[in-house]
Amino acid sequence: MPPLGMILGVVALRQIRRRGQRGKGMAITGIALSAVSTLLIALFFATGAASDFWKEVEEAADEAASYQTVGDLRKGDCYNLPGGGTSDGTEVSEIQVVDCAKPHEAEITGGFKITGFGKFPGESVLEPIAERRCDDIDTAYAMDAWAIPATMSGYYYIPTKESWSTGDRRVSCGYATEGGRKTSGSIRRDAGNLNTDQAGYLTAENKLLKAAYEEPEKDFPQAVAGHLAWAKVTSSAMGEASAALRGRTWPGVVAAAVEKRAGEIDKARAAWSKAATAKDEDTFWEHVFEAEAVLNVKTEKTIRQGLKLSTAEPVQDEERA
């Protein structure tokens, strides 16, 4: 009867794979213990069927071993969800880690631990914290926004009320596709795989992106002060970006284009400064559009081509996935 435990273990692993159920550890343990008592018997039945059976056992065990809990995810992990795709608000306990070179649904950019709370504060408190912190973590990991597939967008996991009660405080940040769509290759572009010129250029440009993300969610009439503050922040960010571009020596192949880009940013900064003091909505957007008009994407492409960065224009957030 020893083989029965092994067979049930394989069946259990298949069910875990299909249904996203828990119990992987018990299934593997059952296979391992049963394998010990079955080894001598198996030696007497070294037929083709037995060989296929062992192969299936090994494959099932290998696949189960690739599953991890969400809390075990670490920076650089690429993974798939047992249910086939990510979904806002879905509670997930286990995921399948895969090689980033192979098709996958998501990639972890990093994480952090929640502090300052005793009792579970609620999702409404944790989500804004996760969104704000993960934005910075995502950008530091995937510095080149142009290299992020259009099918991917920012994503994070926060502790549930149940996991919080067991001491879970970790937030995992990353990018994920929607609806189970797959992508291949890592989106990681950081100091570990960028040269100093590439990293320097992207750092400067990302100051503009970060400011752009600060746009108020409400329309101008409902958030006048917020829009004026956003314009002031953007103007300041552009000043920092221009200074960063001019603050280093660039390779000859891109030096002229970088100086041109810095000049464009200076002009845009002046327009955003005017927007920050606008007296009405029409004037505000007039200056914003003026700022956008002087930023030439061709200049960016010239720099990117010279630095061997992606030259495929990024997809706007509202167009993603």
mmCIF file of C-alpha atoms in Angstrom:
data_model
loop_
_atom_site.group_PDB
_atom_site.id
_atom_site.type_symbol
_atom_site.label_atom_id
_atom_site.label_comp_id
_atom_site.label_asym_id
_atom_site.label_seq_id
_atom_site.Cartn_x
_atom_site.Cartn_y
_atom_site.Cartn_z
ATOM 1 C CA MET A 1 0.000 0.000 0.000
ATOM 2 C CA PRO A 2 2.908 2.499 0.279
ATOM 3 C CA PRO A 3 2.473 3.740 -3.319
ATOM 4 C CA LEU A 4 -1.012 5.022 -2.420
ATOM 5 C CA GLY A 5 0.454 7.928 -0.447
ATOM 6 C CA MET A 6 2.618 8.899 -3.386
ATOM 7 C CA ILE A 7 -0.261 8.743 -5.851
ATOM 8 C CA LEU A 8 -2.469 10.857 -3.594
ATOM 9 C CA GLY A 9 0.391 13.302 -3.243
ATOM 10 C CA VAL A 10 0.669 13.717 -7.011
ATOM 11 C CA VAL A 11 -3.092 14.176 -7.280
ATOM 12 C CA ALA A 12 -2.977 16.804 -4.543
ATOM 13 C CA LEU A 13 -0.195 18.692 -6.301
ATOM 14 C CA ARG A 14 -2.215 18.764 -9.488
ATOM 15 C CA GLN A 15 -5.221 20.161 -7.616
ATOM 16 C CA ILE A 16 -3.097 22.810 -5.921
ATOM 17 C CA ARG A 17 -1.753 23.840 -9.315
ATOM 18 C CA ARG A 18 -5.184 24.102 -10.924
ATOM 19 C CA ARG A 19 -7.186 25.587 -8.058
ATOM 20 C CA GLY A 20 -4.606 27.695 -6.241
ATOM 21 C CA GLN A 21 -5.287 25.795 -3.024
ATOM 22 C CA ARG A 22 -3.000 25.581 -0.031
ATOM 23 C CA GLY A 23 -1.473 22.338 1.175
ATOM 24 C CA LYS A 24 1.600 22.124 -1.038
ATOM 25 C CA GLY A 25 3.868 21.312 1.896
ATOM 26 C CA MET A 26 1.719 18.408 3.058
ATOM 27 C CA ALA A 27 1.482 17.022 -0.471
ATOM 28 C CA ILE A 28 5.253 17.078 -0.956
ATOM 29 C CA THR A 29 5.798 15.512 2.478
ATOM 30 C CA GLY A 30 3.408 12.713 1.587
ATOM 31 C CA ILE A 31 5.304 12.016 -1.610
ATOM 32 C CA ALA A 32 8.678 12.066 0.124
ATOM 33 C CA LEU A 33 7.677 9.695 2.950
ATOM 34 C CA SER A 34 5.921 7.340 0.602
ATOM 35 C CA ALA A 35 8.890 7.337 -1.771
ATOM 36 C CA VAL A 36 11.161 5.935 0.945
ATOM 37 C CA SER A 37 8.976 2.911 1.627
ATOM 38 C CA THR A 38 8.268 2.390 -2.064
ATOM 39 C CA LEU A 39 11.837 2.476 -3.354
ATOM 40 C CA LEU A 40 12.573 -1.254 -3.024
ATOM 41 C CA ILE A 41 9.269 -2.224 -4.648
ATOM 42 C CA ALA A 42 9.859 0.174 -7.532
ATOM 43 C CA LEU A 43 13.167 -1.520 -8.299
ATOM 44 C CA PHE A 44 11.284 -4.677 -9.219
ATOM 45 C CA PHE A 45 8.982 -2.844 -11.595
ATOM 46 C CA ALA A 46 11.411 -0.894 -13.729
ATOM 47 C CA THR A 47 9.122 -0.880 -16.729
ATOM 48 C CA GLY A 48 8.315 1.924 -19.136
ATOM 49 C CA ALA A 49 5.147 2.686 -17.199
ATOM 50 C CA ALA A 50 7.064 2.943 -13.940
ATOM 51 C CA SER A 51 9.565 5.285 -15.592
ATOM 52 C CA ASP A 52 6.774 7.556 -16.786
ATOM 53 C CA PHE A 53 5.243 7.532 -13.333
ATOM 54 C CA TRP A 54 8.486 8.614 -11.671
ATOM 55 C CA LYS A 55 8.941 11.316 -14.269
ATOM 56 C CA GLU A 56 5.476 12.639 -13.492
ATOM 57 C CA VAL A 57 6.233 12.561 -9.763
ATOM 58 C CA GLU A 58 9.450 14.546 -10.285
ATOM 59 C CA GLU A 59 7.761 17.101 -12.537
ATOM 60 C CA ALA A 60 4.902 17.586 -10.092
ATOM 61 C CA ALA A 61 7.321 17.993 -7.188
ATOM 62 C CA ASP A 62 9.468 20.474 -9.143
ATOM 63 C CA GLU A 63 6.436 22.535 -10.074
ATOM 64 C CA ALA A 64 5.109 22.583 -6.526
ATOM 65 C CA ALA A 65 8.539 23.635 -5.254
ATOM 66 C CA SER A 66 8.383 26.699 -7.532
ATOM 67 C CA TYR A 67 5.441 28.065 -5.540
ATOM 68 C CA GLN A 68 6.140 30.589 -2.797
ATOM 69 C CA THR A 69 4.055 32.615 -0.419
ATOM 70 C CA VAL A 70 3.608 36.279 -1.278
ATOM 71 C CA GLY A 71 5.651 37.187 1.803
ATOM 72 C CA ASP A 72 8.622 35.269 0.405
ATOM 73 C CA LEU A 73 8.741 37.268 -2.843
ATOM 74 C CA ARG A 74 11.919 39.259 -3.259
ATOM 75 C CA LYS A 75 13.275 41.935 -5.555
ATOM 76 C CA GLY A 76 13.841 40.565 -9.051
ATOM 77 C CA ASP A 77 11.398 37.650 -8.795
ATOM 78 C CA CYS A 78 9.153 37.095 -11.817
ATOM 79 C CA TYR A 79 6.019 35.057 -11.245
ATOM 80 C CA ASN A 80 2.606 33.811 -12.287
ATOM 81 C CA LEU A 81 -0.543 33.511 -10.224
ATOM 82 C CA PRO A 82 -2.252 30.105 -9.900
ATOM 83 C CA GLY A 83 -5.596 31.639 -10.848
ATOM 84 C CA GLY A 84 -4.221 33.025 -14.112
ATOM 85 C CA GLY A 85 -3.790 36.776 -13.845
ATOM 86 C CA THR A 86 -3.882 39.596 -11.347
ATOM 87 C CA SER A 87 -6.936 41.438 -10.157
ATOM 88 C CA ASP A 88 -7.358 44.434 -7.855
ATOM 89 C CA GLY A 89 -8.593 43.414 -4.428
ATOM 90 C CA THR A 90 -7.842 39.711 -4.887
ATOM 91 C CA GLU A 91 -6.311 37.987 -1.858
ATOM 92 C CA VAL A 92 -3.362 35.795 -2.833
ATOM 93 C CA SER A 93 -1.443 33.366 -0.633
ATOM 94 C CA GLU A 94 0.849 31.539 -3.066
ATOM 95 C CA ILE A 95 2.388 32.363 -6.427
ATOM 96 C CA GLN A 96 4.615 30.520 -8.897
ATOM 97 C CA VAL A 97 8.092 32.000 -9.385
ATOM 98 C CA VAL A 98 9.537 31.578 -12.875
ATOM 99 C CA ASP A 99 12.620 32.590 -14.825
ATOM 100 C CA CYS A 100 12.176 36.192 -15.988
ATOM 101 C CA ALA A 101 13.294 35.162 -19.469
ATOM 102 C CA LYS A 102 10.207 32.956 -19.716
ATOM 103 C CA PRO A 103 6.602 34.169 -20.100
ATOM 104 C CA HIS A 104 5.275 35.584 -16.839
ATOM 105 C CA GLU A 105 2.617 37.917 -15.482
ATOM 106 C CA ALA A 106 4.452 40.023 -12.925
ATOM 107 C CA GLU A 107 7.802 41.111 -11.514
ATOM 108 C CA ILE A 108 8.738 42.236 -8.012
ATOM 109 C CA THR A 109 10.626 45.532 -7.758
ATOM 110 C CA GLY A 110 11.143 45.453 -3.993
ATOM 111 C CA GLY A 111 9.222 45.877 -0.784
ATOM 112 C CA PHE A 112 9.108 47.359 2.693
ATOM 113 C CA LYS A 113 7.615 46.743 6.122
ATOM 114 C CA ILE A 114 4.725 48.717 7.566
ATOM 115 C CA THR A 115 5.565 50.348 10.905
ATOM 116 C CA GLY A 116 3.745 52.546 13.381
ATOM 117 C CA PHE A 117 0.592 50.477 13.820
ATOM 118 C CA GLY A 118 -0.398 47.989 16.494
ATOM 119 C CA LYS A 119 -3.754 46.763 15.328
ATOM 120 C CA PHE A 120 -4.578 46.208 11.680
ATOM 121 C CA PRO A 121 -5.222 49.759 10.367
ATOM 122 C CA GLY A 122 -7.379 48.678 7.444
ATOM 123 C CA GLU A 123 -6.833 48.554 3.704
ATOM 124 C CA SER A 124 -7.913 52.180 3.290
ATOM 125 C CA VAL A 125 -4.909 53.211 5.397
ATOM 126 C CA LEU A 126 -2.410 50.748 3.973
ATOM 127 C CA GLU A 127 -3.159 51.297 0.290
ATOM 128 C CA PRO A 128 -2.097 54.992 0.110
ATOM 129 C CA ILE A 129 1.107 54.116 1.974
ATOM 130 C CA ALA A 130 1.812 51.249 -0.398
ATOM 131 C CA GLU A 131 1.055 53.322 -3.484
ATOM 132 C CA ARG A 132 3.338 56.176 -2.436
ATOM 133 C CA ARG A 133 6.250 54.012 -1.324
ATOM 134 C CA CYS A 134 5.933 51.579 -4.207
ATOM 135 C CA ASP A 135 6.054 54.397 -6.767
ATOM 136 C CA ASP A 136 9.566 55.247 -5.590
ATOM 137 C CA ILE A 137 10.610 51.593 -5.349
ATOM 138 C CA ASP A 138 9.257 50.858 -8.834
ATOM 139 C CA THR A 139 11.101 53.815 -10.364
ATOM 140 C CA ALA A 140 14.389 52.897 -8.681
ATOM 141 C CA TYR A 141 14.116 49.341 -10.039
ATOM 142 C CA ALA A 142 12.721 50.094 -13.512
ATOM 143 C CA MET A 143 14.401 53.427 -14.190
ATOM 144 C CA ASP A 144 13.607 53.363 -17.895
ATOM 145 C CA ALA A 145 9.860 53.965 -18.242
ATOM 146 C CA TRP A 146 10.189 53.496 -21.993
ATOM 147 C CA ALA A 147 11.290 49.883 -21.469
ATOM 148 C CA ILE A 148 8.182 48.856 -19.507
ATOM 149 C CA PRO A 149 5.695 46.899 -21.689
ATOM 150 C CA ALA A 150 2.377 48.576 -22.391
ATOM 151 C CA THR A 151 0.628 45.578 -20.832
ATOM 152 C CA MET A 152 2.213 46.199 -17.406
ATOM 153 C CA SER A 153 1.387 48.693 -14.689
ATOM 154 C CA GLY A 154 2.245 49.249 -11.044
ATOM 155 C CA TYR A 155 0.968 46.647 -8.593
ATOM 156 C CA TYR A 156 1.437 45.806 -4.927
ATOM 157 C CA TYR A 157 0.450 43.336 -2.220
ATOM 158 C CA ILE A 158 -0.466 44.528 1.269
ATOM 159 C CA PRO A 159 -1.043 42.455 4.410
ATOM 160 C CA THR A 160 -4.583 41.173 4.947
ATOM 161 C CA LYS A 161 -6.319 41.366 8.305
ATOM 162 C CA GLU A 162 -5.659 37.662 8.770
ATOM 163 C CA SER A 163 -1.951 37.803 7.856
ATOM 164 C CA TRP A 164 -1.482 40.919 10.007
ATOM 165 C CA SER A 165 -2.622 38.929 13.043
ATOM 166 C CA THR A 166 0.255 36.489 12.422
ATOM 167 C CA GLY A 167 2.864 39.266 12.274
ATOM 168 C CA ASP A 168 2.849 40.008 8.538
ATOM 169 C CA ARG A 169 3.840 43.632 7.893
ATOM 170 C CA ARG A 170 5.459 43.364 4.466
ATOM 171 C CA VAL A 171 4.309 45.206 1.331
ATOM 172 C CA SER A 172 5.555 43.763 -1.969
ATOM 173 C CA CYS A 173 5.839 46.193 -4.894
ATOM 174 C CA GLY A 174 6.050 45.448 -8.584
ATOM 175 C CA TYR A 175 4.565 45.540 -12.049
ATOM 176 C CA ALA A 176 1.907 43.164 -13.339
ATOM 177 C CA THR A 177 -0.153 42.499 -16.436
ATOM 178 C CA GLU A 178 -3.933 42.295 -16.499
ATOM 179 C CA GLY A 179 -6.099 39.333 -17.380
ATOM 180 C CA GLY A 180 -3.370 36.717 -17.344
ATOM 181 C CA ARG A 181 -1.460 38.197 -20.288
ATOM 182 C CA LYS A 182 2.193 37.226 -20.386
ATOM 183 C CA THR A 183 5.395 39.153 -20.999
ATOM 184 C CA SER A 184 8.993 37.940 -21.301
ATOM 185 C CA GLY A 185 12.214 39.485 -20.071
ATOM 186 C CA SER A 186 12.934 41.585 -16.999
ATOM 187 C CA ILE A 187 12.025 45.266 -16.787
ATOM 188 C CA ARG A 188 14.896 45.859 -14.366
ATOM 189 C CA ARG A 189 16.967 48.874 -15.346
ATOM 190 C CA ASP A 190 19.009 50.129 -12.405
ATOM 191 C CA ALA A 191 22.582 50.729 -11.304
ATOM 192 C CA GLY A 192 23.204 47.007 -11.578
ATOM 193 C CA ASN A 193 22.744 46.857 -15.352
ATOM 194 C CA LEU A 194 22.998 50.484 -16.528
ATOM 195 C CA ASN A 195 26.194 52.401 -17.156
ATOM 196 C CA THR A 196 26.756 55.760 -15.441
ATOM 197 C CA ASP A 197 25.641 57.824 -18.445
ATOM 198 C CA GLN A 198 22.428 55.829 -18.869
ATOM 199 C CA ALA A 199 21.650 56.032 -15.158
ATOM 200 C CA GLY A 200 22.464 59.743 -15.048
ATOM 201 C CA TYR A 201 20.166 60.561 -17.942
ATOM 202 C CA LEU A 202 17.267 58.470 -16.638
ATOM 203 C CA THR A 203 17.622 59.940 -13.147
ATOM 204 C CA ALA A 204 17.219 63.431 -14.587
ATOM 205 C CA GLU A 205 14.228 62.502 -16.764
ATOM 206 C CA ASN A 206 12.509 60.637 -13.935
ATOM 207 C CA LYS A 207 12.303 63.876 -11.961
ATOM 208 C CA LEU A 208 9.840 65.056 -14.604
ATOM 209 C CA LEU A 209 7.885 61.804 -14.471
ATOM 210 C CA LYS A 210 7.579 61.927 -10.712
ATOM 211 C CA ALA A 211 6.217 65.469 -10.911
ATOM 212 C CA ALA A 212 3.750 64.433 -13.617
ATOM 213 C CA TYR A 213 2.360 61.745 -11.308
ATOM 214 C CA GLU A 214 1.463 64.444 -8.772
ATOM 215 C CA GLU A 215 -1.354 65.794 -10.956
ATOM 216 C CA PRO A 216 -4.505 66.116 -8.807
ATOM 217 C CA GLU A 217 -7.215 63.556 -9.446
ATOM 218 C CA LYS A 218 -9.973 66.148 -9.247
ATOM 219 C CA ASP A 219 -10.639 68.639 -12.042
ATOM 220 C CA PHE A 220 -9.261 72.167 -11.797
ATOM 221 C CA PRO A 221 -12.458 73.824 -10.463
ATOM 222 C CA GLN A 222 -12.636 71.302 -7.602
ATOM 223 C CA ALA A 223 -8.911 71.491 -6.800
ATOM 224 C CA VAL A 224 -7.584 74.934 -7.738
ATOM 225 C CA ALA A 225 -4.992 75.049 -4.965
ATOM 226 C CA GLY A 226 -3.909 71.509 -5.764
ATOM 227 C CA HIS A 227 -3.294 72.319 -9.429
ATOM 228 C CA LEU A 228 -1.326 75.467 -8.616
ATOM 229 C CA ALA A 229 0.779 73.493 -6.148
ATOM 230 C CA TRP A 230 1.329 70.792 -8.775
ATOM 231 C CA ALA A 231 2.553 73.412 -11.250
ATOM 232 C CA LYS A 232 4.994 74.743 -8.673
ATOM 233 C CA VAL A 233 6.314 71.241 -7.937
ATOM 234 C CA THR A 234 6.695 70.531 -11.655
ATOM 235 C CA SER A 235 8.552 73.779 -12.253
ATOM 236 C CA SER A 236 10.943 72.920 -9.433
ATOM 237 C CA ALA A 237 11.458 69.392 -10.763
ATOM 238 C CA MET A 238 12.303 70.766 -14.183
ATOM 239 C CA GLY A 239 14.905 73.031 -12.669
ATOM 240 C CA GLU A 240 16.492 70.028 -10.961
ATOM 241 C CA ALA A 241 16.381 67.964 -14.154
ATOM 242 C CA SER A 242 18.012 70.693 -16.223
ATOM 243 C CA ALA A 243 20.737 71.158 -13.649
ATOM 244 C CA ALA A 244 21.368 67.408 -13.525
ATOM 245 C CA LEU A 245 21.737 67.202 -17.310
ATOM 246 C CA ARG A 246 24.188 70.098 -17.353
ATOM 247 C CA GLY A 247 26.007 68.896 -14.258
ATOM 248 C CA ARG A 248 28.000 66.129 -15.925
ATOM 249 C CA THR A 249 30.143 65.503 -18.980
ATOM 250 C CA TRP A 250 28.383 63.493 -21.671
ATOM 251 C CA PRO A 251 29.797 61.346 -24.478
ATOM 252 C CA GLY A 252 30.303 63.314 -27.680
ATOM 253 C CA VAL A 253 27.612 61.346 -29.496
ATOM 254 C CA VAL A 254 24.887 62.767 -27.218
ATOM 255 C CA ALA A 255 26.429 65.945 -25.766
ATOM 256 C CA ALA A 256 24.672 68.322 -28.178
ATOM 257 C CA ALA A 257 21.324 66.579 -27.817
ATOM 258 C CA VAL A 258 21.556 66.662 -24.010
ATOM 259 C CA GLU A 259 22.226 70.404 -24.071
ATOM 260 C CA LYS A 260 19.265 70.862 -26.402
ATOM 261 C CA ARG A 261 17.080 68.821 -24.049
ATOM 262 C CA ALA A 262 18.183 70.939 -21.070
ATOM 263 C CA GLY A 263 17.228 74.070 -23.008
ATOM 264 C CA GLU A 264 13.794 72.648 -23.778
ATOM 265 C CA ILE A 265 13.279 71.834 -20.124
ATOM 266 C CA ASP A 266 14.267 75.392 -19.129
ATOM 267 C CA LYS A 267 11.589 76.803 -21.447
ATOM 268 C CA ALA A 268 9.029 74.353 -20.102
ATOM 269 C CA ARG A 269 9.970 75.301 -16.571
ATOM 270 C CA ALA A 270 9.232 78.961 -17.288
ATOM 271 C CA ALA A 271 5.779 78.037 -18.589
ATOM 272 C CA TRP A 272 5.029 75.883 -15.532
ATOM 273 C CA SER A 273 6.094 78.766 -13.279
ATOM 274 C CA LYS A 274 3.487 80.929 -14.975
ATOM 275 C CA ALA A 275 0.899 78.190 -14.546
ATOM 276 C CA ALA A 276 1.630 78.161 -10.813
ATOM 277 C CA THR A 277 0.368 81.735 -10.529
ATOM 278 C CA ALA A 278 -2.543 81.487 -12.995
ATOM 279 C CA LYS A 279 -5.705 83.350 -12.005
ATOM 280 C CA ASP A 280 -8.133 81.097 -13.857
ATOM 281 C CA GLU A 281 -8.395 77.628 -15.418
ATOM 282 C CA ASP A 282 -7.971 78.702 -19.034
ATOM 283 C CA THR A 283 -4.749 80.542 -18.255
ATOM 284 C CA PHE A 284 -3.468 77.608 -16.240
ATOM 285 C CA TRP A 285 -3.906 75.081 -19.064
ATOM 286 C CA GLU A 286 -2.619 77.539 -21.631
ATOM 287 C CA HIS A 287 0.732 77.613 -19.843
ATOM 288 C CA VAL A 288 0.719 73.836 -19.288
ATOM 289 C CA PHE A 289 0.171 73.199 -23.001
ATOM 290 C CA GLU A 290 2.885 75.708 -23.776
ATOM 291 C CA ALA A 291 5.273 73.746 -21.569
ATOM 292 C CA GLU A 292 4.384 70.445 -23.222
ATOM 293 C CA ALA A 293 4.836 71.895 -26.713
ATOM 294 C CA VAL A 294 8.498 72.792 -26.193
ATOM 295 C CA LEU A 295 9.502 69.306 -25.044
ATOM 296 C CA ASN A 296 10.432 67.502 -28.250
ATOM 297 C CA VAL A 297 10.296 63.701 -28.138
ATOM 298 C CA LYS A 298 12.757 63.576 -31.044
ATOM 299 C CA THR A 299 15.411 65.083 -28.788
ATOM 300 C CA GLU A 300 14.797 62.352 -26.245
ATOM 301 C CA LYS A 301 15.035 59.663 -28.916
ATOM 302 C CA THR A 302 18.347 61.051 -30.159
ATOM 303 C CA ILE A 303 19.781 60.880 -26.647
ATOM 304 C CA ARG A 304 18.370 57.423 -26.029
ATOM 305 C CA GLN A 305 19.727 56.072 -29.287
ATOM 306 C CA GLY A 306 23.177 57.421 -28.467
ATOM 307 C CA LEU A 307 23.055 55.922 -24.959
ATOM 308 C CA LYS A 308 21.635 52.607 -26.227
ATOM 309 C CA LEU A 309 18.371 52.913 -24.304
ATOM 310 C CA SER A 310 14.888 51.999 -25.487
ATOM 311 C CA THR A 311 13.602 54.312 -28.217
ATOM 312 C CA ALA A 312 10.018 53.000 -28.238
ATOM 313 C CA GLU A 313 7.818 55.798 -26.915
ATOM 314 C CA PRO A 314 6.147 54.949 -23.607
ATOM 315 C CA VAL A 315 2.442 54.332 -23.282
ATOM 316 C CA GLN A 316 0.537 56.789 -21.129
ATOM 317 C CA ASP A 317 -0.911 55.348 -17.914
ATOM 318 C CA GLU A 318 -4.510 55.716 -19.113
ATOM 319 C CA GLU A 319 -3.618 53.707 -22.231
ATOM 320 C CA ARG A 320 -1.881 50.864 -20.397
ATOM 321 C CA ALA A 321 -3.300 47.348 -20.171
#
